[in-house]
GROMACS .gro file of C-alpha atoms in nm:
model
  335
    1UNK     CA    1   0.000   0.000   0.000
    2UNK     CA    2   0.258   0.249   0.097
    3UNK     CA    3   0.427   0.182  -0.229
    4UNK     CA    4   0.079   0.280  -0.434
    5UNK     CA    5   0.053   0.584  -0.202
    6UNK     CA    6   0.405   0.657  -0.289
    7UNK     CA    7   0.369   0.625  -0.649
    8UNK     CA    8   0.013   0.824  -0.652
    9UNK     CA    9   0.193   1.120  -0.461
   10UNK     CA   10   0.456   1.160  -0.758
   11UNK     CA   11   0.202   1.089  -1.041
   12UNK     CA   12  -0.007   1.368  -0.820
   13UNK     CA   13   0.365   1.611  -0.802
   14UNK     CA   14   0.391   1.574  -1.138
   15UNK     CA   15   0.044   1.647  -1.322
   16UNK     CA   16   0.043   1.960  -1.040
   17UNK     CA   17   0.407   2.095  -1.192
   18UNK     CA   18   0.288   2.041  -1.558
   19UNK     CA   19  -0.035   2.284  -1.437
   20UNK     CA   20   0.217   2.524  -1.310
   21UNK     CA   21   0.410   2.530  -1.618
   22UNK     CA   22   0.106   2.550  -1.841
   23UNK     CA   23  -0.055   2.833  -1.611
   24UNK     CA   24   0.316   3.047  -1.639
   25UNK     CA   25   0.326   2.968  -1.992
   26UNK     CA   26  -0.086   3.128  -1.992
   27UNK     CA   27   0.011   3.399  -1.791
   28UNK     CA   28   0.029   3.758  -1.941
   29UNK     CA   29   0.291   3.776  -1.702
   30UNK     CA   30   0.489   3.462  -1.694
   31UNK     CA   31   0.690   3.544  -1.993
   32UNK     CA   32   0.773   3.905  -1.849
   33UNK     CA   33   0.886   3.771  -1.536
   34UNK     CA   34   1.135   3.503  -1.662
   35UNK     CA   35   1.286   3.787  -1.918
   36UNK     CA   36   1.346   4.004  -1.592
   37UNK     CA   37   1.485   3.676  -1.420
   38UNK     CA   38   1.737   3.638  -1.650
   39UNK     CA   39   1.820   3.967  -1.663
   40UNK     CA   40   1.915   3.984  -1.339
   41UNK     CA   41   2.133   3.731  -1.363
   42UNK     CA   42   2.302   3.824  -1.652
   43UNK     CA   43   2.681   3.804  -1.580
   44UNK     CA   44   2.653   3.622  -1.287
   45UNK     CA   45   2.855   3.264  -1.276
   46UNK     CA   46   2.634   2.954  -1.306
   47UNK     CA   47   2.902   2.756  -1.080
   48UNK     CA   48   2.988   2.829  -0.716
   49UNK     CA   49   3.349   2.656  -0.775
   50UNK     CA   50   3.612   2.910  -0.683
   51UNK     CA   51   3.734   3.190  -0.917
   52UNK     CA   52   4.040   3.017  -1.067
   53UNK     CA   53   4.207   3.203  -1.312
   54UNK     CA   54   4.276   3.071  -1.694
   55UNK     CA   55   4.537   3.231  -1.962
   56UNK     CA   56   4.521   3.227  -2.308
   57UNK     CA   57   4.798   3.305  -2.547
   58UNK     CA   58   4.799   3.280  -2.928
   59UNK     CA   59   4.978   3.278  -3.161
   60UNK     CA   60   4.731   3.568  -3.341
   61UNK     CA   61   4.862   3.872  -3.524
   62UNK     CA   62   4.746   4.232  -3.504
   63UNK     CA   63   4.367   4.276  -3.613
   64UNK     CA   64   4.287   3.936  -3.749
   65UNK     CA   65   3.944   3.878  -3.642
   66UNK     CA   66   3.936   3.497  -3.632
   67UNK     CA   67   4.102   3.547  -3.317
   68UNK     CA   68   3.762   3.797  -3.164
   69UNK     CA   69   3.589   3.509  -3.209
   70UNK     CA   70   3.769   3.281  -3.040
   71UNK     CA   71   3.797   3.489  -2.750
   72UNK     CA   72   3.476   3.600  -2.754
   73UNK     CA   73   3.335   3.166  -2.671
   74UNK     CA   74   3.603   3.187  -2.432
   75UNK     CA   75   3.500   3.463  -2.190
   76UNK     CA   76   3.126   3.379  -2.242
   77UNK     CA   77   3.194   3.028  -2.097
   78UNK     CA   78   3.474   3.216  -1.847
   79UNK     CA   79   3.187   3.430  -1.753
   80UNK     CA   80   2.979   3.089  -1.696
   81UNK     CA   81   3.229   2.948  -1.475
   82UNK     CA   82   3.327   3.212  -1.278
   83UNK     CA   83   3.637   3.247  -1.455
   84UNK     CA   84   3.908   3.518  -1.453
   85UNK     CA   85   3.999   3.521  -1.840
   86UNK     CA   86   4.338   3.659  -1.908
   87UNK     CA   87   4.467   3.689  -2.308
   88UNK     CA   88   4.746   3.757  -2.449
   89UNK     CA   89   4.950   3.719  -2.818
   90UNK     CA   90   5.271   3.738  -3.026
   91UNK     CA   91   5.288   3.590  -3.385
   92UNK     CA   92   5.603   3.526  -3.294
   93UNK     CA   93   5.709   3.185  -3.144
   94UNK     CA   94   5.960   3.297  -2.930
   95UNK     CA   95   5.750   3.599  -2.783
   96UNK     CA   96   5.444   3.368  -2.758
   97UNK     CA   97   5.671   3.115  -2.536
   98UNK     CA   98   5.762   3.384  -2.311
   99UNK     CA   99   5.346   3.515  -2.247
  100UNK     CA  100   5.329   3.115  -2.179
  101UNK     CA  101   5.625   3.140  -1.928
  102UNK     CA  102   5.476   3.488  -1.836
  103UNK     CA  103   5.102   3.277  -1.757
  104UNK     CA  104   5.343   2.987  -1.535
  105UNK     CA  105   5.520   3.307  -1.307
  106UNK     CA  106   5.203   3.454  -1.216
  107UNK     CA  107   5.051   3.095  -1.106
  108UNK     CA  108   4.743   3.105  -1.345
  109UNK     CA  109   4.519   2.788  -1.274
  110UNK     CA  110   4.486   2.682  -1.662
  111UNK     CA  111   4.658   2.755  -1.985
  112UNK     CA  112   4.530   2.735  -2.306
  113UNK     CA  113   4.733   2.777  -2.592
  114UNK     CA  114   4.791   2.723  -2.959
  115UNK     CA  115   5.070   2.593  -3.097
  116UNK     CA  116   5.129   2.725  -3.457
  117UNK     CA  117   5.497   2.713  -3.437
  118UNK     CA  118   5.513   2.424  -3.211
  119UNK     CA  119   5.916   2.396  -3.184
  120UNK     CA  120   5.909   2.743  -3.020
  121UNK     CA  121   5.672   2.599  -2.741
  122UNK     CA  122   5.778   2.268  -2.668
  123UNK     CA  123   5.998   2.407  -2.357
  124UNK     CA  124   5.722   2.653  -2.219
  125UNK     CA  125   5.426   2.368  -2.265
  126UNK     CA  126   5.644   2.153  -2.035
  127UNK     CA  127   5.721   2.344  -1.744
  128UNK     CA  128   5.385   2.461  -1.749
  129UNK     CA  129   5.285   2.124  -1.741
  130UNK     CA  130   5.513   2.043  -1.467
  131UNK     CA  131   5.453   2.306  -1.282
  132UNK     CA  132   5.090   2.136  -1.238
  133UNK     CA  133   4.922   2.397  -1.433
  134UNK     CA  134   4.660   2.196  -1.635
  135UNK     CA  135   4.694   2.310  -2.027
  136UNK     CA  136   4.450   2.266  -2.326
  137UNK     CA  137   4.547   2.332  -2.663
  138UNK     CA  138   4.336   2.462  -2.939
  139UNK     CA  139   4.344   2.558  -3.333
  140UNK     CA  140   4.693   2.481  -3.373
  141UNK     CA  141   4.871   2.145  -3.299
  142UNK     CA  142   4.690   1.840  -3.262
  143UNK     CA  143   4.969   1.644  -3.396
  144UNK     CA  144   5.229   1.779  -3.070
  145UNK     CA  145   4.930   1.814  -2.787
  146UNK     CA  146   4.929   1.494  -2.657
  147UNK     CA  147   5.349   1.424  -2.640
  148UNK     CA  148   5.399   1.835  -2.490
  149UNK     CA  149   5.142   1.694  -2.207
  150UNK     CA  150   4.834   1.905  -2.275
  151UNK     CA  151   4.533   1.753  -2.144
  152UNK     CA  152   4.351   1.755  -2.494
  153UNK     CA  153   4.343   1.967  -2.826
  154UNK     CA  154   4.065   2.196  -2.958
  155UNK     CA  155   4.012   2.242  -3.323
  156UNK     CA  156   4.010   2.118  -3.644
  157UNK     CA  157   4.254   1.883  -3.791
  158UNK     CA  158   4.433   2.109  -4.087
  159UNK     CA  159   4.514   1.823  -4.324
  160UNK     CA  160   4.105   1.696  -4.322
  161UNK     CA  161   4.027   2.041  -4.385
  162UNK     CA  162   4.255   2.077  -4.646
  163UNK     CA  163   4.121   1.755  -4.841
  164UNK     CA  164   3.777   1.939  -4.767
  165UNK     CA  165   3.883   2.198  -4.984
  166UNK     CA  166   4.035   1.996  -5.234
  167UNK     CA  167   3.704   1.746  -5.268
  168UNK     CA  168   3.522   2.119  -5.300
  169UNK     CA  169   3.760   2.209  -5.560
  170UNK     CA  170   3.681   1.915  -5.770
  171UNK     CA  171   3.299   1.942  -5.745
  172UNK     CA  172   3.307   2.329  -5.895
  173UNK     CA  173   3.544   2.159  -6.195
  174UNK     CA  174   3.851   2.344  -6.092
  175UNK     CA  175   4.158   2.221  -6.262
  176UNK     CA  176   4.468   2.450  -6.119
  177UNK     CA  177   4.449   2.604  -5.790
  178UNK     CA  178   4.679   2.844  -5.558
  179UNK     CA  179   4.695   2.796  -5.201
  180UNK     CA  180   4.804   3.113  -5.037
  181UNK     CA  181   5.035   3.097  -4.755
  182UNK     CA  182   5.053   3.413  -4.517
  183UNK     CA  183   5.220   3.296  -4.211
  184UNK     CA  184   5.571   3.177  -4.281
  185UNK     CA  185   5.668   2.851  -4.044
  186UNK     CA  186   5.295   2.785  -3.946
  187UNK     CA  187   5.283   2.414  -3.963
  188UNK     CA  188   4.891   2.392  -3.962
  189UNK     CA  189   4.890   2.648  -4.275
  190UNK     CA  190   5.108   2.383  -4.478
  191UNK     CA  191   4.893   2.116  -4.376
  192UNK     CA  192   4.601   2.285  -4.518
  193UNK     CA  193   4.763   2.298  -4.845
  194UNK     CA  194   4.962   1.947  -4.823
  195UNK     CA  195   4.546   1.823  -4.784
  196UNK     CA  196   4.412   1.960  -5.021
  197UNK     CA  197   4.691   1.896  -5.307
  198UNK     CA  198   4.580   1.559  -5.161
  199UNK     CA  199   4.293   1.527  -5.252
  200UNK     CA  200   4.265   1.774  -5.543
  201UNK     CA  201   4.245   1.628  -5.896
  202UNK     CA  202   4.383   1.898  -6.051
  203UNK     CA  203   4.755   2.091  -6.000
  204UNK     CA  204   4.789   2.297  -5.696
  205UNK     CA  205   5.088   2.525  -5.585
  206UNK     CA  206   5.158   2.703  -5.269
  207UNK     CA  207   5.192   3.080  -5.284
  208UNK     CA  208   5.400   3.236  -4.971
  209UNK     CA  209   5.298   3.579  -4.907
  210UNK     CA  210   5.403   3.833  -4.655
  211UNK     CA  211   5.085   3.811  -4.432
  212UNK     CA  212   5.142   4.142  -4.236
  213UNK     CA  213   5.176   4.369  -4.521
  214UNK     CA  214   4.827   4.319  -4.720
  215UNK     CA  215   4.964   4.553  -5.035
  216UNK     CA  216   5.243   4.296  -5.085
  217UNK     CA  217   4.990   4.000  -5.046
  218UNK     CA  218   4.784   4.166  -5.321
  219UNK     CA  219   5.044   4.225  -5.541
  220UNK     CA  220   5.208   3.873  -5.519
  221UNK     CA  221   4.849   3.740  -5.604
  222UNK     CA  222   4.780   3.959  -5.878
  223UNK     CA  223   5.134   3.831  -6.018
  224UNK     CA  224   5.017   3.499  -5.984
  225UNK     CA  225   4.786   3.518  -6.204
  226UNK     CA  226   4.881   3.734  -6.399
  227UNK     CA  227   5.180   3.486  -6.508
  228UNK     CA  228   4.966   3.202  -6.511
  229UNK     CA  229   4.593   3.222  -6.681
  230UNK     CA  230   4.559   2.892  -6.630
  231UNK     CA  231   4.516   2.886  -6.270
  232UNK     CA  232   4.112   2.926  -6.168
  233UNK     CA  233   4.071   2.874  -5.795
  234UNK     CA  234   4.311   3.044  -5.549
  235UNK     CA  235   4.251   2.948  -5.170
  236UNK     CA  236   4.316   3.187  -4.871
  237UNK     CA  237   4.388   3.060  -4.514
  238UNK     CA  238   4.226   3.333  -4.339
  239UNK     CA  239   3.929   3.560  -4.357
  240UNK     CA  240   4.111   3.880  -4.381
  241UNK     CA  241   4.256   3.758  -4.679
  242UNK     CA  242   3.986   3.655  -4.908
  243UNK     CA  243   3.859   4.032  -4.981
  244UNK     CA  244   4.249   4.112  -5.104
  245UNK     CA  245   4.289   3.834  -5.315
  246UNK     CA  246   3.923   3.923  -5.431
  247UNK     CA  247   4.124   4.264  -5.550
  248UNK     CA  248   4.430   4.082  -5.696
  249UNK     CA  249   4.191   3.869  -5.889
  250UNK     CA  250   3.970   4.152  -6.052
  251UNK     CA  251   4.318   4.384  -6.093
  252UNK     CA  252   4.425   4.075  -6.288
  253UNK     CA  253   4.160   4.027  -6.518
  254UNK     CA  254   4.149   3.639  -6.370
  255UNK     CA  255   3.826   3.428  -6.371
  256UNK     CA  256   3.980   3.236  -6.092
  257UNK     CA  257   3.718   3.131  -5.793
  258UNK     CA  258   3.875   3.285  -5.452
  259UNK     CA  259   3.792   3.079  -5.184
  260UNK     CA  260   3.875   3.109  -4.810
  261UNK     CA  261   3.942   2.946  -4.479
  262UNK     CA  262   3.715   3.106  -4.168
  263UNK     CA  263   3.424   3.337  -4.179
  264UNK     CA  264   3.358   3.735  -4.067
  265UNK     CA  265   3.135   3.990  -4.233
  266UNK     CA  266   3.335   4.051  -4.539
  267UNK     CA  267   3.351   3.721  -4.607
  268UNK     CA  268   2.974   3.651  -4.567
  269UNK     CA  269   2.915   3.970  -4.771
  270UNK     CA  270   3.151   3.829  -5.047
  271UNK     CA  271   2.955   3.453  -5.094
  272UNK     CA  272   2.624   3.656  -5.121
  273UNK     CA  273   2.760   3.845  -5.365
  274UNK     CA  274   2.923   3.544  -5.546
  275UNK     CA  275   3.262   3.755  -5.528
  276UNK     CA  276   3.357   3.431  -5.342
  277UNK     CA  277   3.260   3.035  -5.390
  278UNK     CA  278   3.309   2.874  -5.031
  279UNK     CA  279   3.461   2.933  -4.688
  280UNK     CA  280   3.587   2.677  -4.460
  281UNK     CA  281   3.434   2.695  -4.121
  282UNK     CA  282   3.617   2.586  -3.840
  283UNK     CA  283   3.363   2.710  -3.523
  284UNK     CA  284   3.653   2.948  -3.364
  285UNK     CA  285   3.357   3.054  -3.100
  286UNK     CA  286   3.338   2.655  -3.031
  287UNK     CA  287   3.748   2.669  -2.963
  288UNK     CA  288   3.763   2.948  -2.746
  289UNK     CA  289   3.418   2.859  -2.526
  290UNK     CA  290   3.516   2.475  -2.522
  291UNK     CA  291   3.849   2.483  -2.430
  292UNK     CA  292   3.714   2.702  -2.091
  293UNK     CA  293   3.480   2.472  -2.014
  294UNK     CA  294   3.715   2.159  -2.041
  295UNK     CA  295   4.012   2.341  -1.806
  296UNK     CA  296   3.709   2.401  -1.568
  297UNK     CA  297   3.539   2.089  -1.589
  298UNK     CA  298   3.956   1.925  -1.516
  299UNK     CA  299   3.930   2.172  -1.237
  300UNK     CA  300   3.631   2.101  -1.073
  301UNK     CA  301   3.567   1.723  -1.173
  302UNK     CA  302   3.889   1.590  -1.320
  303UNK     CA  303   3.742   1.571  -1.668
  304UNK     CA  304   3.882   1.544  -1.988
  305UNK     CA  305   3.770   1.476  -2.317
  306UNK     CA  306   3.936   1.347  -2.647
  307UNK     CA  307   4.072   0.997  -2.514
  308UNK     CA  308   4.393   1.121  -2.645
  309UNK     CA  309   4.265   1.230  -2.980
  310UNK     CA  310   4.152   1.613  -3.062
  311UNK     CA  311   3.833   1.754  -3.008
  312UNK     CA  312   3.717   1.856  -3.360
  313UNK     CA  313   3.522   2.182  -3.425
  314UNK     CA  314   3.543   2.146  -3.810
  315UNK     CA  315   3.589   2.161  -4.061
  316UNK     CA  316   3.238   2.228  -4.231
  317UNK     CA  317   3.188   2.387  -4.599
  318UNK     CA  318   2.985   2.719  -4.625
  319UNK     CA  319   2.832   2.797  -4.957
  320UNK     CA  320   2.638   3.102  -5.044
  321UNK     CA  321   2.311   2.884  -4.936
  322UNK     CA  322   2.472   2.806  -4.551
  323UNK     CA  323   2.575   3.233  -4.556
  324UNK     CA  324   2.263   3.324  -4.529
  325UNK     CA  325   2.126   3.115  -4.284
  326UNK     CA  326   2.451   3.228  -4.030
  327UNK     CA  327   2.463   3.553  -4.079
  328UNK     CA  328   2.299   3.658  -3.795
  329UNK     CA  329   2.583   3.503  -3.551
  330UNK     CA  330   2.860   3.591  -3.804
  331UNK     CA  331   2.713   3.963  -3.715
  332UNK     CA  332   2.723   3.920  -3.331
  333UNK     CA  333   3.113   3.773  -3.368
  334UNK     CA  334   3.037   3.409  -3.243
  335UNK     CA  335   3.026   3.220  -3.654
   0.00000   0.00000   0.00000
């Protein structure tokens, strides 16, 4: 009997919560009220774990917006977890090594960092690591993560996304391609190209351009194809770069198809205008917010995720068709 009782109390708790529910959800009110509740609590952690501080450092240049996004998931899931986000950068390797050291001498709780030029941050990685300062790595690296000691890798892996681009480049009937190279010694940048020469059916040829001095990196396109009419797709590895080599391409007189790693405005503005054919997403916001969450979730719960293989956030092919439908987030800085 006390068993039926039992079971006719929680059959009663339950149809009386649905009632409440519906009756909120009938209220003129209801909907007002739960706006205003989580407007109060807007900004406010959702954790009660204490405020442990986590560093980022990149290895990001001056004004490339990939790098907004990424930091932008990071402090929304830092402001989740009641974290204190600190970021930092140097294109450099050696200056990024030393913001990593900088991160160990002022006892930060996490790191997170990418590792681009991976040689340069071998050292750093380890004393950080032995210093029992838990570190996640993210867009750059997944082949060194696991062997420098990082708990797990965020990002995509560079060589699928590459063949990506070079199974795209075959269904648009491309025949010679350029891959442009703007960072000089960024290993994930040649694995981009090294994939999709892999899987490309036509001839493809890296292009190294002087990244920080966009003039130069429109000139050296434009004398690409200038010199070779032949070539009808040329592939950027960052958004910044697909609006210049949009330039080089109409100051050449080319018919070439620019295409593009990562998404911001200009780039969504340039598929809807079919100025370009397809951008390679790789979720930076995903990145930035995930690799948070994981340092706090090793933190609080001794977590991790991967089982020693990366976390993948890409890479996923954006047409003009996909544009439209994320252009609202690529507006607000999180696509």
């Amino acid at each position: 009997m006390s068993r039926v009782r039992t079971g006719a109390r929680w059959a009663g708790a339950v149809v009386a919560a649905a009632l409440a529910v519906s009756l909120a959800g009938c209220s003129s009110t209801g909907g007002k009220r739960a706006e205003e509740r989580a407007k109060a609590a807007e900004g406010r952690p959702a954790v009660s774990t204490p405020r442990w501080t986590f560093a980022m450092i990149t290895h990001a240049g001056d004004g490339d917006t990939f790098w907004d996004i990424v930091q932008n998931g990071a402090k929304e899931a830092a402001k989740k977890d009641n974290i204190n986000f600190i970021y930092s950068h140097d294109d450099q390797g050696q200056a990024q090594a030393q913001l990593v050291q900088n991160a160990i001498d002022q006892r930060v709780d996490g790191i997170i960092v990418s590792l681009a030029k991976p040689e340069a941050l071998k050292d750093v990685v380890g004393k950080a690591v032995k210093a029992g300062i838990p570190v996640v790595t993210v867009n750059s690296g997944a082949a060194q993560s696991q062997a420098y000691g990082a708990l797990t890798h965020i990002g995509q892996d560079e060589e699928i996304a590459g063949e990506a681009v070079g199974t795209e480049l075959n269904k648009r009937g491309r025949t010679k391609a350029v891959c442009v190279l703007h960072e000089s010694g960024n290993v994930g940048h040649e694995q981009r190209c090294a994939g999709a020469k892999k899987t490309f059916g036509g001839a493809l040829e890296n292009l190294y351009v002087e990244g920080t001095n966009m003039p130069s990196v429109q000139a050296a396109i434009q004398a690409k194809l200038q010199a070779d009419p032949a070539v009808d797709a040329v592939v950027t590895l960052g958004a910044p770069f697909a609006a210049t080599a949009v330039k080089a391409k109409d100051a050449a007189g080319s018919k070439a198809e620019v295409d593009t790693f990562d998404l911001n405005p200009s780039v969504l503005q340039g598929l809807k205008a079919d100025q370009l054919g397809f951008a390679v997403d790789q979720q930076p916001y995903l990145q930035g917010y995930e690799a948070v969450d994981l340092l706090w979730l090793y933190r609080y719960n001794a977590d991790t995720l991967g089982g020693g293989r990366p976390v993948l956030t890409g890479p996923q092919i954006v047409t003009k068709e996909q544009a439209a439908q994320l252009e609202p987030y690529i507006k607000r800085v999180t696509r």
